[in-house]
């Protein structure tokens, strides 16, 4: 059974190990990290920078075998009604088994009940079809009007589609 708990620094070693190539790395983090590959120390330093702001919640999904997934939540507005999910990833050996969907359902429930969010957003690159379909299966819909961003990654322009889940 999958459960969410607060991220621990020791989780980073597992999580960065799931990022097997630079394309999947950039689909995961866009341009939030400057170099690939990152280390567990890089990940922990990134989170430490935001620890004092009380605006970023890093969560780890665990099952009976240990760390199985990870994501972050941050508030988009001062009233703390809109939460944005980011850094969404599942153990590469467990993909295609419903872990992503289950983790996102738990995260939506947490955002609604613990953070009292009225809306949840996330961004997904159009070249990441499996993630897009996972998010849609949980109930995320393309933002209206369609909100997109463009990133220049690995010499290409990548379109990032914003999805939202209204509570």
PDB file of C-alpha atoms in Angstrom, residues 27-106:
ATOM      1  CA  UNK A  27      11.056  16.277 -18.353  1.00  0.00           C
ATOM      2  CA  UNK A  28      11.161  15.916 -14.564  1.00  0.00           C
ATOM      3  CA  UNK A  29      12.741  19.247 -13.590  1.00  0.00           C
ATOM      4  CA  UNK A  30      12.702  21.477 -16.717  1.00  0.00           C
ATOM      5  CA  UNK A  31      15.444  24.013 -16.011  1.00  0.00           C
ATOM      6  CA  UNK A  32      15.336  23.981 -12.199  1.00  0.00           C
ATOM      7  CA  UNK A  33      18.735  22.280 -12.014  1.00  0.00           C
ATOM      8  CA  UNK A  34      21.562  23.618 -14.129  1.00  0.00           C
ATOM      9  CA  UNK A  35      23.503  20.405 -14.733  1.00  0.00           C
ATOM     10  CA  UNK A  36      22.867  16.744 -15.404  1.00  0.00           C
ATOM     11  CA  UNK A  37      23.311  14.399 -13.700  1.00  0.00           C
ATOM     12  CA  UNK A  38      22.485  15.693 -10.250  1.00  0.00           C
ATOM     13  CA  UNK A  39      23.589  14.121  -7.014  1.00  0.00           C
ATOM     14  CA  UNK A  40      21.673  13.490  -3.819  1.00  0.00           C
ATOM     15  CA  UNK A  41      23.559  16.453  -2.348  1.00  0.00           C
ATOM     16  CA  UNK A  42      22.356  18.710  -5.201  1.00  0.00           C
ATOM     17  CA  UNK A  43      18.765  17.695  -4.527  1.00  0.00           C
ATOM     18  CA  UNK A  44      19.051  18.244  -0.787  1.00  0.00           C
ATOM     19  CA  UNK A  45      20.736  21.632  -1.263  1.00  0.00           C
ATOM     20  CA  UNK A  46      17.897  22.683  -3.596  1.00  0.00           C
ATOM     21  CA  UNK A  47      15.273  21.820  -0.967  1.00  0.00           C
ATOM     22  CA  UNK A  48      17.253  23.421   1.852  1.00  0.00           C
ATOM     23  CA  UNK A  49      17.157  26.745  -0.026  1.00  0.00           C
ATOM     24  CA  UNK A  50      13.347  26.737   0.213  1.00  0.00           C
ATOM     25  CA  UNK A  51      12.978  25.193   3.679  1.00  0.00           C
ATOM     26  CA  UNK A  52      12.615  28.514   5.498  1.00  0.00           C
ATOM     27  CA  UNK A  53       9.972  29.940   3.154  1.00  0.00           C
ATOM     28  CA  UNK A  54       7.124  27.684   4.368  1.00  0.00           C
ATOM     29  CA  UNK A  55       5.979  27.450   0.771  1.00  0.00           C
ATOM     30  CA  UNK A  56       7.440  24.164  -0.474  1.00  0.00           C
ATOM     31  CA  UNK A  57       6.316  20.747   0.690  1.00  0.00           C
ATOM     32  CA  UNK A  58       8.451  17.862  -0.531  1.00  0.00           C
ATOM     33  CA  UNK A  59       6.771  14.483  -0.148  1.00  0.00           C
ATOM     34  CA  UNK A  60       7.908  10.918  -0.679  1.00  0.00           C
ATOM     35  CA  UNK A  61       5.675   7.998  -1.563  1.00  0.00           C
ATOM     36  CA  UNK A  62       6.638   4.769   0.154  1.00  0.00           C
ATOM     37  CA  UNK A  63       5.429   1.209  -0.117  1.00  0.00           C
ATOM     38  CA  UNK A  64       6.431  -1.998   1.651  1.00  0.00           C
ATOM     39  CA  UNK A  65       9.774  -1.948  -0.234  1.00  0.00           C
ATOM     40  CA  UNK A  66      10.645   1.662   0.676  1.00  0.00           C
ATOM     41  CA  UNK A  67      10.850   4.808  -1.447  1.00  0.00           C
ATOM     42  CA  UNK A  68       8.574   4.459  -4.504  1.00  0.00           C
ATOM     43  CA  UNK A  69       7.845   8.028  -5.659  1.00  0.00           C
ATOM     44  CA  UNK A  70       8.299  11.715  -4.983  1.00  0.00           C
ATOM     45  CA  UNK A  71       6.692  15.083  -5.639  1.00  0.00           C
ATOM     46  CA  UNK A  72       6.596  18.621  -4.332  1.00  0.00           C
ATOM     47  CA  UNK A  73       3.785  21.034  -3.603  1.00  0.00           C
ATOM     48  CA  UNK A  74       4.049  24.798  -3.423  1.00  0.00           C
ATOM     49  CA  UNK A  75       1.555  27.590  -3.095  1.00  0.00           C
ATOM     50  CA  UNK A  76       1.021  29.806  -6.135  1.00  0.00           C
ATOM     51  CA  UNK A  77      -0.782  32.627  -4.367  1.00  0.00           C
ATOM     52  CA  UNK A  78      -0.609  34.570  -1.103  1.00  0.00           C
ATOM     53  CA  UNK A  79      -4.025  33.354  -0.013  1.00  0.00           C
ATOM     54  CA  UNK A  80      -2.720  29.784  -0.271  1.00  0.00           C
ATOM     55  CA  UNK A  81      -5.677  28.530  -2.282  1.00  0.00           C
ATOM     56  CA  UNK A  82      -3.802  27.255  -5.353  1.00  0.00           C
ATOM     57  CA  UNK A  83      -1.164  24.543  -5.031  1.00  0.00           C
ATOM     58  CA  UNK A  84       1.281  23.552  -7.763  1.00  0.00           C
ATOM     59  CA  UNK A  85       2.677  20.007  -7.999  1.00  0.00           C
ATOM     60  CA  UNK A  86       6.200  19.572  -9.300  1.00  0.00           C
ATOM     61  CA  UNK A  87       9.130  17.149  -9.482  1.00  0.00           C
ATOM     62  CA  UNK A  88       6.696  14.255  -9.922  1.00  0.00           C
ATOM     63  CA  UNK A  89       8.499  10.944 -10.331  1.00  0.00           C
ATOM     64  CA  UNK A  90       7.973   7.252  -9.661  1.00  0.00           C
ATOM     65  CA  UNK A  91      10.603   4.550  -9.228  1.00  0.00           C
ATOM     66  CA  UNK A  92      11.526   3.553 -12.780  1.00  0.00           C
ATOM     67  CA  UNK A  93      11.132  -0.153 -11.926  1.00  0.00           C
ATOM     68  CA  UNK A  94       7.520   0.469 -10.811  1.00  0.00           C
ATOM     69  CA  UNK A  95       6.261   2.555 -13.737  1.00  0.00           C
ATOM     70  CA  UNK A  96       3.227   1.283 -15.576  1.00  0.00           C
ATOM     71  CA  UNK A  97       1.850  -0.370 -12.427  1.00  0.00           C
ATOM     72  CA  UNK A  98      -0.444   2.417 -11.213  1.00  0.00           C
ATOM     73  CA  UNK A  99       1.982   3.946  -8.710  1.00  0.00           C
ATOM     74  CA  UNK A 100       1.896   7.386 -10.322  1.00  0.00           C
ATOM     75  CA  UNK A 101      -1.887   7.478 -10.336  1.00  0.00           C
ATOM     76  CA  UNK A 102      -2.083   6.274  -6.743  1.00  0.00           C
ATOM     77  CA  UNK A 103       0.566   8.775  -5.582  1.00  0.00           C
ATOM     78  CA  UNK A 104      -1.241  11.646  -7.290  1.00  0.00           C
ATOM     79  CA  UNK A 105      -4.580  10.693  -5.760  1.00  0.00           C
ATOM     80  CA  UNK A 106      -2.957  10.736  -2.320  1.00  0.00           C
TER      81      UNK A 106
END
